[in-house]
Backbone as XML, in Angstrom:
<?xml version="1.0"?>
<chain id="A" units="angstrom">
  <residue number="1" name="GLN">
    <atom name="N" x="0.815" y="-1.192" z="0.000"/>
    <atom name="CA" x="0.000" y="0.000" z="0.000"/>
    <atom name="C" x="0.860" y="1.257" z="0.000"/>
  </residue>
  <residue number="2" name="VAL">
    <atom name="N" x="1.830" y="1.311" z="0.881"/>
    <atom name="CA" x="2.748" y="2.430" z="0.965"/>
    <atom name="C" x="4.166" y="1.883" z="1.070"/>
  </residue>
  <residue number="3" name="GLN">
    <atom name="N" x="5.069" y="2.500" z="0.340"/>
    <atom name="CA" x="6.453" y="2.071" z="0.356"/>
    <atom name="C" x="7.379" y="3.276" z="0.350"/>
  </residue>
  <residue number="4" name="LEU">
    <atom name="N" x="8.435" y="3.194" z="1.136"/>
    <atom name="CA" x="9.487" y="4.193" z="1.146"/>
    <atom name="C" x="10.763" y="3.543" z="0.645"/>
  </residue>
  <residue number="5" name="VAL">
    <atom name="N" x="11.376" y="4.147" z="-0.334"/>
    <atom name="CA" x="12.592" y="3.626" z="-0.929"/>
    <atom name="C" x="13.690" y="4.664" z="-0.789"/>
  </residue>
  <residue number="6" name="GLU">
    <atom name="N" x="14.773" y="4.275" z="-0.132"/>
    <atom name="CA" x="15.885" y="5.172" z="0.121"/>
    <atom name="C" x="17.032" y="4.892" z="-0.835"/>
  </residue>
  <residue number="7" name="SER">
    <atom name="N" x="17.796" y="5.922" z="-1.097"/>
    <atom name="CA" x="18.963" y="5.791" z="-1.944"/>
    <atom name="C" x="19.964" y="6.879" z="-1.583"/>
  </residue>
  <residue number="8" name="GLY">
    <atom name="N" x="21.179" y="6.726" z="-2.052"/>
    <atom name="CA" x="22.195" y="7.746" z="-1.882"/>
    <atom name="C" x="23.298" y="7.417" z="-0.903"/>
  </residue>
  <residue number="9" name="GLY">
    <atom name="N" x="23.169" y="6.320" z="-0.183"/>
    <atom name="CA" x="24.212" y="5.950" z="0.751"/>
    <atom name="C" x="25.458" y="5.477" z="0.038"/>
  </residue>
  <residue number="10" name="GLY">
    <atom name="N" x="26.523" y="5.366" z="0.804"/>
    <atom name="CA" x="27.774" y="4.920" z="0.234"/>
    <atom name="C" x="28.934" y="5.176" z="1.158"/>
  </residue>
  <residue number="11" name="LEU">
    <atom name="N" x="30.127" y="5.051" z="0.607"/>
    <atom name="CA" x="31.366" y="5.255" z="1.340"/>
    <atom name="C" x="31.959" y="6.606" z="0.973"/>
  </residue>
  <residue number="12" name="VAL">
    <atom name="N" x="32.239" y="7.402" z="1.979"/>
    <atom name="CA" x="32.861" y="8.700" z="1.769"/>
    <atom name="C" x="33.963" y="8.909" z="2.788"/>
  </residue>
  <residue number="13" name="GLN">
    <atom name="N" x="34.888" y="9.783" z="2.462"/>
    <atom name="CA" x="35.952" y="10.133" z="3.377"/>
    <atom name="C" x="35.486" y="11.193" z="4.365"/>
  </residue>
  <residue number="14" name="PRO">
    <atom name="N" x="36.106" y="11.254" z="5.525"/>
    <atom name="CA" x="35.755" y="12.325" z="6.465"/>
    <atom name="C" x="35.837" y="13.691" z="5.801"/>
  </residue>
  <residue number="15" name="GLY">
    <atom name="N" x="34.841" y="14.513" z="6.082"/>
    <atom name="CA" x="34.757" y="15.817" z="5.466"/>
    <atom name="C" x="33.968" y="15.839" z="4.177"/>
  </residue>
  <residue number="16" name="GLY">
    <atom name="N" x="33.625" y="14.677" z="3.671"/>
    <atom name="CA" x="32.876" y="14.583" z="2.439"/>
    <atom name="C" x="31.394" y="14.796" z="2.645"/>
  </residue>
  <residue number="17" name="SER">
    <atom name="N" x="30.650" y="14.646" z="1.553"/>
    <atom name="CA" x="29.216" y="14.886" z="1.567"/>
    <atom name="C" x="28.467" y="13.766" z="0.875"/>
  </residue>
  <residue number="18" name="LEU">
    <atom name="N" x="27.252" y="13.555" z="1.318"/>
    <atom name="CA" x="26.323" y="12.639" z="0.685"/>
    <atom name="C" x="24.931" y="13.240" z="0.747"/>
  </residue>
  <residue number="19" name="ARG">
    <atom name="N" x="24.125" y="12.879" z="-0.228"/>
    <atom name="CA" x="22.734" y="13.292" z="-0.230"/>
    <atom name="C" x="21.861" y="12.049" z="-0.299"/>
  </residue>
  <residue number="20" name="LEU">
    <atom name="N" x="21.081" y="11.840" z="0.734"/>
    <atom name="CA" x="20.164" y="10.722" z="0.793"/>
    <atom name="C" x="18.788" y="11.150" z="0.308"/>
  </residue>
  <residue number="21" name="SER">
    <atom name="N" x="18.141" y="10.262" z="-0.413"/>
    <atom name="CA" x="16.802" y="10.527" z="-0.912"/>
    <atom name="C" x="15.865" y="9.416" z="-0.478"/>
  </residue>
  <residue number="22" name="CYS">
    <atom name="N" x="14.627" y="9.776" z="-0.269"/>
    <atom name="CA" x="13.603" y="8.825" z="0.113"/>
    <atom name="C" x="12.343" y="9.162" z="-0.661"/>
  </residue>
  <residue number="23" name="ALA">
    <atom name="N" x="11.868" y="8.210" z="-1.430"/>
    <atom name="CA" x="10.692" y="8.412" z="-2.257"/>
    <atom name="C" x="9.547" y="7.538" z="-1.765"/>
  </residue>
  <residue number="24" name="ALA">
    <atom name="N" x="8.391" y="8.136" z="-1.630"/>
    <atom name="CA" x="7.199" y="7.422" z="-1.190"/>
    <atom name="C" x="6.326" y="7.074" z="-2.387"/>
  </residue>
  <residue number="25" name="SER">
    <atom name="N" x="5.777" y="5.893" z="-2.359"/>
    <atom name="CA" x="4.870" y="5.462" z="-3.406"/>
    <atom name="C" x="3.758" y="4.634" z="-2.791"/>
  </residue>
  <residue number="26" name="GLY">
    <atom name="N" x="2.673" y="4.522" z="-3.513"/>
    <atom name="CA" x="1.548" y="3.755" z="-3.036"/>
    <atom name="C" x="0.299" y="4.599" z="-2.925"/>
  </residue>
  <residue number="27" name="ARG">
    <atom name="N" x="-0.662" y="4.049" z="-2.242"/>
    <atom name="CA" x="-1.944" y="4.714" z="-2.105"/>
    <atom name="C" x="-2.051" y="5.355" z="-0.725"/>
  </residue>
  <residue number="28" name="PHE">
    <atom name="N" x="-2.052" y="6.661" z="-0.712"/>
    <atom name="CA" x="-2.228" y="7.413" z="0.519"/>
    <atom name="C" x="-2.736" y="8.795" z="0.173"/>
  </residue>
  <residue number="29" name="PHE">
    <atom name="N" x="-3.357" y="9.412" z="1.160"/>
    <atom name="CA" x="-3.892" y="10.743" z="0.940"/>
    <atom name="C" x="-2.797" y="11.799" z="0.983"/>
  </residue>
  <residue number="30" name="SER">
    <atom name="N" x="-1.957" y="11.697" z="1.982"/>
    <atom name="CA" x="-0.885" y="12.664" z="2.128"/>
    <atom name="C" x="0.142" y="12.137" z="3.117"/>
  </residue>
  <residue number="31" name="ILE">
    <atom name="N" x="1.260" y="12.824" z="3.181"/>
    <atom name="CA" x="2.303" y="12.541" z="4.146"/>
    <atom name="C" x="2.420" y="13.739" z="5.070"/>
  </residue>
  <residue number="32" name="SER">
    <atom name="N" x="2.383" y="13.481" z="6.350"/>
    <atom name="CA" x="2.542" y="14.576" z="7.290"/>
    <atom name="C" x="4.021" y="14.721" z="7.650"/>
  </residue>
  <residue number="33" name="ASP">
    <atom name="N" x="4.400" y="14.382" z="8.870"/>
    <atom name="CA" x="5.785" y="14.549" z="9.283"/>
    <atom name="C" x="6.687" y="13.465" z="8.691"/>
  </residue>
  <residue number="34" name="MET">
    <atom name="N" x="7.917" y="13.862" z="8.386"/>
    <atom name="CA" x="8.920" y="12.944" z="7.879"/>
    <atom name="C" x="10.158" y="13.026" z="8.767"/>
  </residue>
  <residue number="35" name="HIS">
    <atom name="N" x="10.861" y="11.907" z="8.862"/>
    <atom name="CA" x="12.036" y="11.843" z="9.727"/>
    <atom name="C" x="13.148" y="11.054" z="9.051"/>
  </residue>
  <residue number="36" name="TRP">
    <atom name="N" x="14.357" y="11.386" z="9.437"/>
    <atom name="CA" x="15.513" y="10.544" z="9.170"/>
    <atom name="C" x="16.059" y="10.047" z="10.504"/>
  </residue>
  <residue number="37" name="TYR">
    <atom name="N" x="16.223" y="8.742" z="10.597"/>
    <atom name="CA" x="16.853" y="8.106" z="11.741"/>
    <atom name="C" x="18.134" y="7.438" z="11.282"/>
  </residue>
  <residue number="38" name="ARG">
    <atom name="N" x="18.974" y="7.111" z="12.245"/>
    <atom name="CA" x="20.149" y="6.322" z="11.938"/>
    <atom name="C" x="20.443" y="5.370" z="13.084"/>
  </residue>
  <residue number="39" name="GLN">
    <atom name="N" x="21.095" y="4.275" z="12.745"/>
    <atom name="CA" x="21.462" y="3.290" z="13.745"/>
    <atom name="C" x="22.830" y="2.724" z="13.411"/>
  </residue>
  <residue number="40" name="ALA">
    <atom name="N" x="23.747" y="2.907" z="14.323"/>
    <atom name="CA" x="25.080" y="2.355" z="14.196"/>
    <atom name="C" x="25.129" y="1.013" z="14.911"/>
  </residue>
  <residue number="41" name="PRO">
    <atom name="N" x="26.051" y="0.137" z="14.512"/>
    <atom name="CA" x="26.160" y="-1.165" z="15.171"/>
    <atom name="C" x="26.339" y="-1.027" z="16.677"/>
  </residue>
  <residue number="42" name="GLY">
    <atom name="N" x="25.528" y="-1.759" z="17.427"/>
    <atom name="CA" x="25.621" y="-1.739" z="18.868"/>
    <atom name="C" x="25.012" y="-0.533" z="19.535"/>
  </residue>
  <residue number="43" name="LYS">
    <atom name="N" x="24.374" y="0.323" z="18.775"/>
    <atom name="CA" x="23.775" y="1.526" z="19.330"/>
    <atom name="C" x="22.280" y="1.572" z="19.033"/>
  </residue>
  <residue number="44" name="GLN">
    <atom name="N" x="21.596" y="2.389" z="19.794"/>
    <atom name="CA" x="20.170" y="2.581" z="19.582"/>
    <atom name="C" x="19.921" y="3.418" z="18.335"/>
  </residue>
  <residue number="45" name="ARG">
    <atom name="N" x="18.771" y="3.187" z="17.744"/>
    <atom name="CA" x="18.364" y="4.031" z="16.640"/>
    <atom name="C" x="18.048" y="5.425" z="17.175"/>
  </residue>
  <residue number="46" name="GLU">
    <atom name="N" x="18.563" y="6.433" z="16.508"/>
    <atom name="CA" x="18.381" y="7.793" z="16.966"/>
    <atom name="C" x="17.775" y="8.662" z="15.873"/>
  </residue>
  <residue number="47" name="LEU">
    <atom name="N" x="17.023" y="9.627" z="16.309"/>
    <atom name="CA" x="16.438" y="10.589" z="15.394"/>
    <atom name="C" x="17.497" y="11.593" z="14.972"/>
  </residue>
  <residue number="48" name="VAL">
    <atom name="N" x="17.652" y="11.750" z="13.672"/>
    <atom name="CA" x="18.640" y="12.659" z="13.117"/>
    <atom name="C" x="18.012" y="13.980" z="12.714"/>
  </residue>
  <residue number="49" name="ALA">
    <atom name="N" x="16.905" y="13.905" z="11.998"/>
    <atom name="CA" x="16.268" y="15.107" z="11.484"/>
    <atom name="C" x="14.778" y="14.881" z="11.336"/>
  </residue>
  <residue number="50" name="HIS">
    <atom name="N" x="14.051" y="15.948" z="11.437"/>
    <atom name="CA" x="12.594" y="15.913" z="11.396"/>
    <atom name="C" x="12.106" y="17.097" z="10.584"/>
  </residue>
  <residue number="51" name="ILE">
    <atom name="N" x="11.107" y="16.861" z="9.758"/>
    <atom name="CA" x="10.499" y="17.941" z="9.004"/>
    <atom name="C" x="8.993" y="17.749" z="9.002"/>
  </residue>
  <residue number="52" name="THR">
    <atom name="N" x="8.278" y="18.813" z="9.273"/>
    <atom name="CA" x="6.826" y="18.755" z="9.310"/>
    <atom name="C" x="6.256" y="18.927" z="7.914"/>
  </residue>
  <residue number="53" name="SER">
    <atom name="N" x="4.955" y="18.748" z="7.812"/>
    <atom name="CA" x="4.296" y="18.929" z="6.527"/>
    <atom name="C" x="4.441" y="20.354" z="6.018"/>
  </residue>
  <residue number="54" name="GLY">
    <atom name="N" x="4.584" y="21.293" z="6.938"/>
    <atom name="CA" x="4.745" y="22.684" z="6.565"/>
    <atom name="C" x="6.179" y="23.109" z="6.318"/>
  </residue>
  <residue number="55" name="GLY">
    <atom name="N" x="7.130" y="22.204" z="6.555"/>
    <atom name="CA" x="8.516" y="22.511" z="6.270"/>
    <atom name="C" x="9.359" y="22.915" z="7.463"/>
  </residue>
  <residue number="56" name="SER">
    <atom name="N" x="8.798" y="22.924" z="8.656"/>
    <atom name="CA" x="9.598" y="23.210" z="9.839"/>
    <atom name="C" x="10.536" y="22.049" z="10.122"/>
  </residue>
  <residue number="57" name="THR">
    <atom name="N" x="11.747" y="22.351" z="10.559"/>
    <atom name="CA" x="12.767" y="21.319" z="10.738"/>
    <atom name="C" x="13.339" y="21.327" z="12.140"/>
  </residue>
  <residue number="58" name="ASN">
    <atom name="N" x="13.899" y="20.189" z="12.504"/>
    <atom name="CA" x="14.586" y="20.025" z="13.767"/>
    <atom name="C" x="15.674" y="18.983" z="13.579"/>
  </residue>
  <residue number="59" name="TYR">
    <atom name="N" x="16.787" y="19.157" z="14.286"/>
    <atom name="CA" x="17.939" y="18.286" z="14.109"/>
    <atom name="C" x="18.514" y="17.846" z="15.440"/>
  </residue>
  <residue number="60" name="ALA">
    <atom name="N" x="19.125" y="16.679" z="15.420"/>
    <atom name="CA" x="19.909" y="16.253" z="16.558"/>
    <atom name="C" x="21.111" y="17.176" z="16.719"/>
  </residue>
  <residue number="61" name="ASP">
    <atom name="N" x="21.513" y="17.396" z="17.956"/>
    <atom name="CA" x="22.639" y="18.290" z="18.203"/>
    <atom name="C" x="23.907" y="17.833" z="17.483"/>
  </residue>
  <residue number="62" name="SER">
    <atom name="N" x="24.062" y="16.534" z="17.330"/>
    <atom name="CA" x="25.266" y="15.998" z="16.734"/>
    <atom name="C" x="25.399" y="16.308" z="15.248"/>
  </residue>
  <residue number="63" name="VAL">
    <atom name="N" x="24.301" y="16.647" z="14.592"/>
    <atom name="CA" x="24.338" y="16.900" z="13.157"/>
    <atom name="C" x="23.931" y="18.317" z="12.792"/>
  </residue>
  <residue number="64" name="LYS">
    <atom name="N" x="23.468" y="19.068" z="13.741"/>
    <atom name="CA" x="22.998" y="20.419" z="13.461"/>
    <atom name="C" x="24.121" y="21.264" z="12.874"/>
  </residue>
  <residue number="65" name="GLY">
    <atom name="N" x="23.796" y="21.948" z="11.805"/>
    <atom name="CA" x="24.785" y="22.745" z="11.108"/>
    <atom name="C" x="25.488" y="22.007" z="10.002"/>
  </residue>
  <residue number="66" name="ARG">
    <atom name="N" x="25.390" y="20.684" z="9.978"/>
    <atom name="CA" x="26.026" y="19.876" z="8.950"/>
    <atom name="C" x="25.021" y="19.189" z="8.042"/>
  </residue>
  <residue number="67" name="PHE">
    <atom name="N" x="23.874" y="18.805" z="8.600"/>
    <atom name="CA" x="22.846" y="18.090" z="7.848"/>
    <atom name="C" x="21.662" y="19.014" z="7.586"/>
  </residue>
  <residue number="68" name="THR">
    <atom name="N" x="21.000" y="18.792" z="6.470"/>
    <atom name="CA" x="19.810" y="19.543" z="6.118"/>
    <atom name="C" x="18.750" y="18.598" z="5.577"/>
  </residue>
  <residue number="69" name="ILE">
    <atom name="N" x="17.583" y="18.623" z="6.177"/>
    <atom name="CA" x="16.468" y="17.829" z="5.698"/>
    <atom name="C" x="15.553" y="18.713" z="4.862"/>
  </residue>
  <residue number="70" name="SER">
    <atom name="N" x="15.018" y="18.156" z="3.803"/>
    <atom name="CA" x="14.114" y="18.896" z="2.941"/>
    <atom name="C" x="13.084" y="17.944" z="2.356"/>
  </residue>
  <residue number="71" name="ARG">
    <atom name="N" x="12.041" y="18.501" z="1.804"/>
    <atom name="CA" x="11.008" y="17.669" z="1.199"/>
    <atom name="C" x="10.415" y="18.365" z="-0.006"/>
  </residue>
  <residue number="72" name="ASP">
    <atom name="N" x="9.911" y="17.556" z="-0.907"/>
    <atom name="CA" x="9.205" y="18.034" z="-2.075"/>
    <atom name="C" x="7.853" y="17.338" z="-2.068"/>
  </residue>
  <residue number="73" name="ASN">
    <atom name="N" x="6.839" y="18.053" z="-1.645"/>
    <atom name="CA" x="5.522" y="17.447" z="-1.495"/>
    <atom name="C" x="4.901" y="17.046" z="-2.822"/>
  </residue>
  <residue number="74" name="THR">
    <atom name="N" x="5.273" y="17.730" z="-3.890"/>
    <atom name="CA" x="4.730" y="17.379" z="-5.192"/>
    <atom name="C" x="5.298" y="16.071" z="-5.708"/>
  </residue>
  <residue number="75" name="LYS">
    <atom name="N" x="6.486" y="15.713" z="-5.252"/>
    <atom name="CA" x="7.134" y="14.474" z="-5.669"/>
    <atom name="C" x="7.122" y="13.404" z="-4.590"/>
  </residue>
  <residue number="76" name="ASN">
    <atom name="N" x="6.575" y="13.739" z="-3.424"/>
    <atom name="CA" x="6.529" y="12.808" z="-2.301"/>
    <atom name="C" x="7.913" y="12.273" z="-1.950"/>
  </residue>
  <residue number="77" name="THR">
    <atom name="N" x="8.852" y="13.184" z="-1.848"/>
    <atom name="CA" x="10.213" y="12.808" z="-1.509"/>
    <atom name="C" x="10.724" y="13.634" z="-0.338"/>
  </residue>
  <residue number="78" name="VAL">
    <atom name="N" x="11.645" y="13.060" z="0.376"/>
    <atom name="CA" x="12.357" y="13.757" z="1.431"/>
    <atom name="C" x="13.835" y="13.442" z="1.267"/>
  </residue>
  <residue number="79" name="CYS">
    <atom name="N" x="14.663" y="14.438" z="1.493"/>
    <atom name="CA" x="16.097" y="14.282" z="1.305"/>
    <atom name="C" x="16.843" y="14.692" z="2.562"/>
  </residue>
  <residue number="80" name="LEU">
    <atom name="N" x="18.039" y="14.170" z="2.676"/>
    <atom name="CA" x="18.938" y="14.549" z="3.758"/>
    <atom name="C" x="20.293" y="14.856" z="3.149"/>
  </residue>
  <residue number="81" name="GLN">
    <atom name="N" x="20.643" y="16.122" z="3.138"/>
    <atom name="CA" x="21.953" y="16.550" z="2.675"/>
    <atom name="C" x="22.919" y="16.504" z="3.849"/>
  </residue>
  <residue number="82" name="MET">
    <atom name="N" x="23.976" y="15.735" z="3.706"/>
    <atom name="CA" x="24.942" y="15.538" z="4.777"/>
    <atom name="C" x="26.291" y="16.081" z="4.335"/>
  </residue>
  <residue number="83" name="ASN">
    <atom name="N" x="26.759" y="17.084" z="5.040"/>
    <atom name="CA" x="28.044" y="17.698" z="4.752"/>
    <atom name="C" x="28.985" y="17.525" z="5.935"/>
  </residue>
  <residue number="84" name="SER">
    <atom name="N" x="30.254" y="17.727" z="5.675"/>
    <atom name="CA" x="31.277" y="17.631" z="6.719"/>
    <atom name="C" x="31.139" y="16.343" z="7.515"/>
  </residue>
  <residue number="85" name="LEU">
    <atom name="N" x="31.022" y="15.256" z="6.808"/>
    <atom name="CA" x="30.769" y="13.974" z="7.448"/>
    <atom name="C" x="31.940" y="13.536" z="8.320"/>
  </residue>
  <residue number="86" name="LYS">
    <atom name="N" x="31.600" y="12.902" z="9.416"/>
    <atom name="CA" x="32.554" y="12.397" z="10.382"/>
    <atom name="C" x="32.427" y="10.886" z="10.494"/>
  </residue>
  <residue number="87" name="PRO">
    <atom name="N" x="33.486" y="10.214" z="10.935"/>
    <atom name="CA" x="33.385" y="8.758" z="11.111"/>
    <atom name="C" x="32.227" y="8.344" z="12.016"/>
  </residue>
  <residue number="88" name="GLU">
    <atom name="N" x="31.914" y="9.146" z="13.008"/>
    <atom name="CA" x="30.819" y="8.821" z="13.901"/>
    <atom name="C" x="29.450" y="8.942" z="13.250"/>
  </residue>
  <residue number="89" name="ASP">
    <atom name="N" x="29.393" y="9.465" z="12.036"/>
    <atom name="CA" x="28.143" y="9.486" z="11.282"/>
    <atom name="C" x="27.855" y="8.151" z="10.613"/>
  </residue>
  <residue number="90" name="THR">
    <atom name="N" x="28.803" y="7.244" z="10.656"/>
    <atom name="CA" x="28.619" y="5.936" z="10.044"/>
    <atom name="C" x="27.452" y="5.206" z="10.688"/>
  </residue>
  <residue number="91" name="ALA">
    <atom name="N" x="26.501" y="4.806" z="9.873"/>
    <atom name="CA" x="25.297" y="4.148" z="10.366"/>
    <atom name="C" x="24.424" y="3.764" z="9.185"/>
  </residue>
  <residue number="92" name="VAL">
    <atom name="N" x="23.396" y="2.999" z="9.473"/>
    <atom name="CA" x="22.329" y="2.786" z="8.518"/>
    <atom name="C" x="21.298" y="3.879" z="8.743"/>
  </residue>
  <residue number="93" name="TYR">
    <atom name="N" x="20.973" y="4.574" z="7.690"/>
    <atom name="CA" x="20.032" y="5.683" z="7.771"/>
    <atom name="C" x="18.673" y="5.244" z="7.249"/>
  </residue>
  <residue number="94" name="TYR">
    <atom name="N" x="17.647" y="5.552" z="8.031"/>
    <atom name="CA" x="16.285" y="5.138" z="7.719"/>
    <atom name="C" x="15.382" y="6.346" z="7.550"/>
  </residue>
  <residue number="95" name="CYS">
    <atom name="N" x="14.558" y="6.285" z="6.549"/>
    <atom name="CA" x="13.520" y="7.274" z="6.341"/>
    <atom name="C" x="12.238" y="6.790" z="7.002"/>
  </residue>
  <residue number="96" name="ASN">
    <atom name="N" x="11.565" y="7.681" z="7.673"/>
    <atom name="CA" x="10.292" y="7.378" z="8.312"/>
    <atom name="C" x="9.279" y="8.447" z="7.935"/>
  </residue>
  <residue number="97" name="GLY">
    <atom name="N" x="8.076" y="8.007" z="7.633"/>
    <atom name="CA" x="7.022" y="8.944" z="7.291"/>
    <atom name="C" x="5.725" y="8.606" z="7.988"/>
  </residue>
  <residue number="98" name="GLN">
    <atom name="N" x="4.965" y="9.640" z="8.271"/>
    <atom name="CA" x="3.633" y="9.481" z="8.828"/>
    <atom name="C" x="2.637" y="9.729" z="7.699"/>
  </residue>
  <residue number="99" name="PHE">
    <atom name="N" x="1.887" y="8.694" z="7.364"/>
    <atom name="CA" x="1.004" y="8.728" z="6.215"/>
    <atom name="C" x="-0.448" y="8.810" z="6.645"/>
  </residue>
  <residue number="100" name="LEU">
    <atom name="N" x="-1.216" y="9.519" z="5.857"/>
    <atom name="CA" x="-2.650" y="9.608" z="6.054"/>
    <atom name="C" x="-3.338" y="8.830" z="4.949"/>
  </residue>
  <residue number="101" name="VAL">
    <atom name="N" x="-4.118" y="7.841" z="5.345"/>
    <atom name="CA" x="-4.884" y="7.027" z="4.414"/>
    <atom name="C" x="-6.331" y="7.050" z="4.876"/>
  </residue>
  <residue number="102" name="GLY">
    <atom name="N" x="-7.161" y="7.705" z="4.117"/>
    <atom name="CA" x="-8.532" y="7.894" z="4.555"/>
    <atom name="C" x="-8.558" y="8.696" z="5.838"/>
  </residue>
  <residue number="103" name="ALA">
    <atom name="N" x="-9.239" y="8.165" z="6.825"/>
    <atom name="CA" x="-9.323" y="8.824" z="8.120"/>
    <atom name="C" x="-8.258" y="8.332" z="9.095"/>
  </residue>
  <residue number="104" name="GLU">
    <atom name="N" x="-7.379" y="7.446" z="8.636"/>
    <atom name="CA" x="-6.378" y="6.850" z="9.504"/>
    <atom name="C" x="-4.981" y="7.367" z="9.181"/>
  </residue>
  <residue number="105" name="GLY">
    <atom name="N" x="-4.127" y="7.271" z="10.169"/>
    <atom name="CA" x="-2.734" y="7.619" z="9.996"/>
    <atom name="C" x="-1.844" y="6.498" z="10.490"/>
  </residue>
  <residue number="106" name="PHE">
    <atom name="N" x="-0.715" y="6.302" z="9.834"/>
    <atom name="CA" x="0.213" y="5.268" z="10.249"/>
    <atom name="C" x="1.628" y="5.636" z="9.825"/>
  </residue>
  <residue number="107" name="GLY">
    <atom name="N" x="2.578" y="5.012" z="10.487"/>
    <atom name="CA" x="3.968" y="5.240" z="10.177"/>
    <atom name="C" x="4.520" y="4.169" z="9.268"/>
  </residue>
  <residue number="108" name="CYS">
    <atom name="N" x="5.505" y="4.544" z="8.485"/>
    <atom name="CA" x="6.133" y="3.621" z="7.552"/>
    <atom name="C" x="7.634" y="3.883" z="7.538"/>
  </residue>
  <residue number="109" name="TRP">
    <atom name="N" x="8.402" y="2.812" z="7.423"/>
    <atom name="CA" x="9.860" y="2.886" z="7.409"/>
    <atom name="C" x="10.424" y="2.455" z="6.077"/>
  </residue>
  <residue number="110" name="GLY">
    <atom name="N" x="11.488" y="3.109" z="5.674"/>
    <atom name="CA" x="12.243" y="2.655" z="4.523"/>
    <atom name="C" x="13.129" y="1.489" z="4.896"/>
  </residue>
  <residue number="111" name="GLN">
    <atom name="N" x="13.798" y="0.941" z="3.902"/>
    <atom name="CA" x="14.632" y="-0.244" z="4.112"/>
    <atom name="C" x="15.983" y="0.089" z="4.727"/>
  </residue>
  <residue number="112" name="GLY">
    <atom name="N" x="16.352" y="1.334" z="4.693"/>
    <atom name="CA" x="17.632" y="1.766" z="5.213"/>
    <atom name="C" x="18.700" y="1.806" z="4.145"/>
  </residue>
  <residue number="113" name="THR">
    <atom name="N" x="19.624" y="2.728" z="4.292"/>
    <atom name="CA" x="20.756" y="2.834" z="3.382"/>
    <atom name="C" x="22.021" y="3.065" z="4.193"/>
  </residue>
  <residue number="114" name="GLN">
    <atom name="N" x="23.067" y="2.349" z="3.846"/>
    <atom name="CA" x="24.307" y="2.388" z="4.614"/>
    <atom name="C" x="25.134" y="3.605" z="4.257"/>
  </residue>
  <residue number="115" name="VAL">
    <atom name="N" x="25.563" y="4.311" z="5.273"/>
    <atom name="CA" x="26.495" y="5.420" z="5.128"/>
    <atom name="C" x="27.748" y="5.081" z="5.921"/>
  </residue>
  <residue number="116" name="THR">
    <atom name="N" x="28.867" y="5.051" z="5.246"/>
    <atom name="CA" x="30.135" y="4.744" z="5.888"/>
    <atom name="C" x="31.102" y="5.887" z="5.643"/>
  </residue>
  <residue number="117" name="VAL">
    <atom name="N" x="31.617" y="6.447" z="6.717"/>
    <atom name="CA" x="32.565" y="7.548" z="6.645"/>
    <atom name="C" x="33.899" y="7.033" z="7.166"/>
  </residue>
  <residue number="118" name="SER">
    <atom name="N" x="34.843" y="6.890" z="6.274"/>
    <atom name="CA" x="36.120" y="6.291" z="6.643"/>
    <atom name="C" x="37.204" y="6.741" z="5.679"/>
  </residue>
  <residue number="119" name="SER">
    <atom name="N" x="38.410" y="6.854" z="6.202"/>
    <atom name="CA" x="39.546" y="7.204" z="5.367"/>
    <atom name="C" x="39.987" y="6.013" z="4.534"/>
  </residue>
</chain>
């Protein structure tokens, strides 16, 4: 019914940049809030960035000033621009969206994309 597909992960050197994309498809009325999470091996999944349906954003302190979340409502996509990457940014990054289907709302997760920051 609803699917989130992420892309853009890969291997970069410290100080490099990556742009992650997440595209939503399926049958839904709209997408409200969108999030990027990440999970490193042996660590809890953490919220990295959040964007509301109106475009308001919030970031984890660890990425603020380096990462930028954005969305294109006409294309049902959300992106995460990651600059000045550090080794500690290495993790699997997940897109999460809150979808409205009829009178109901539910959350959906992408499959995750690996980001590795290493020399």
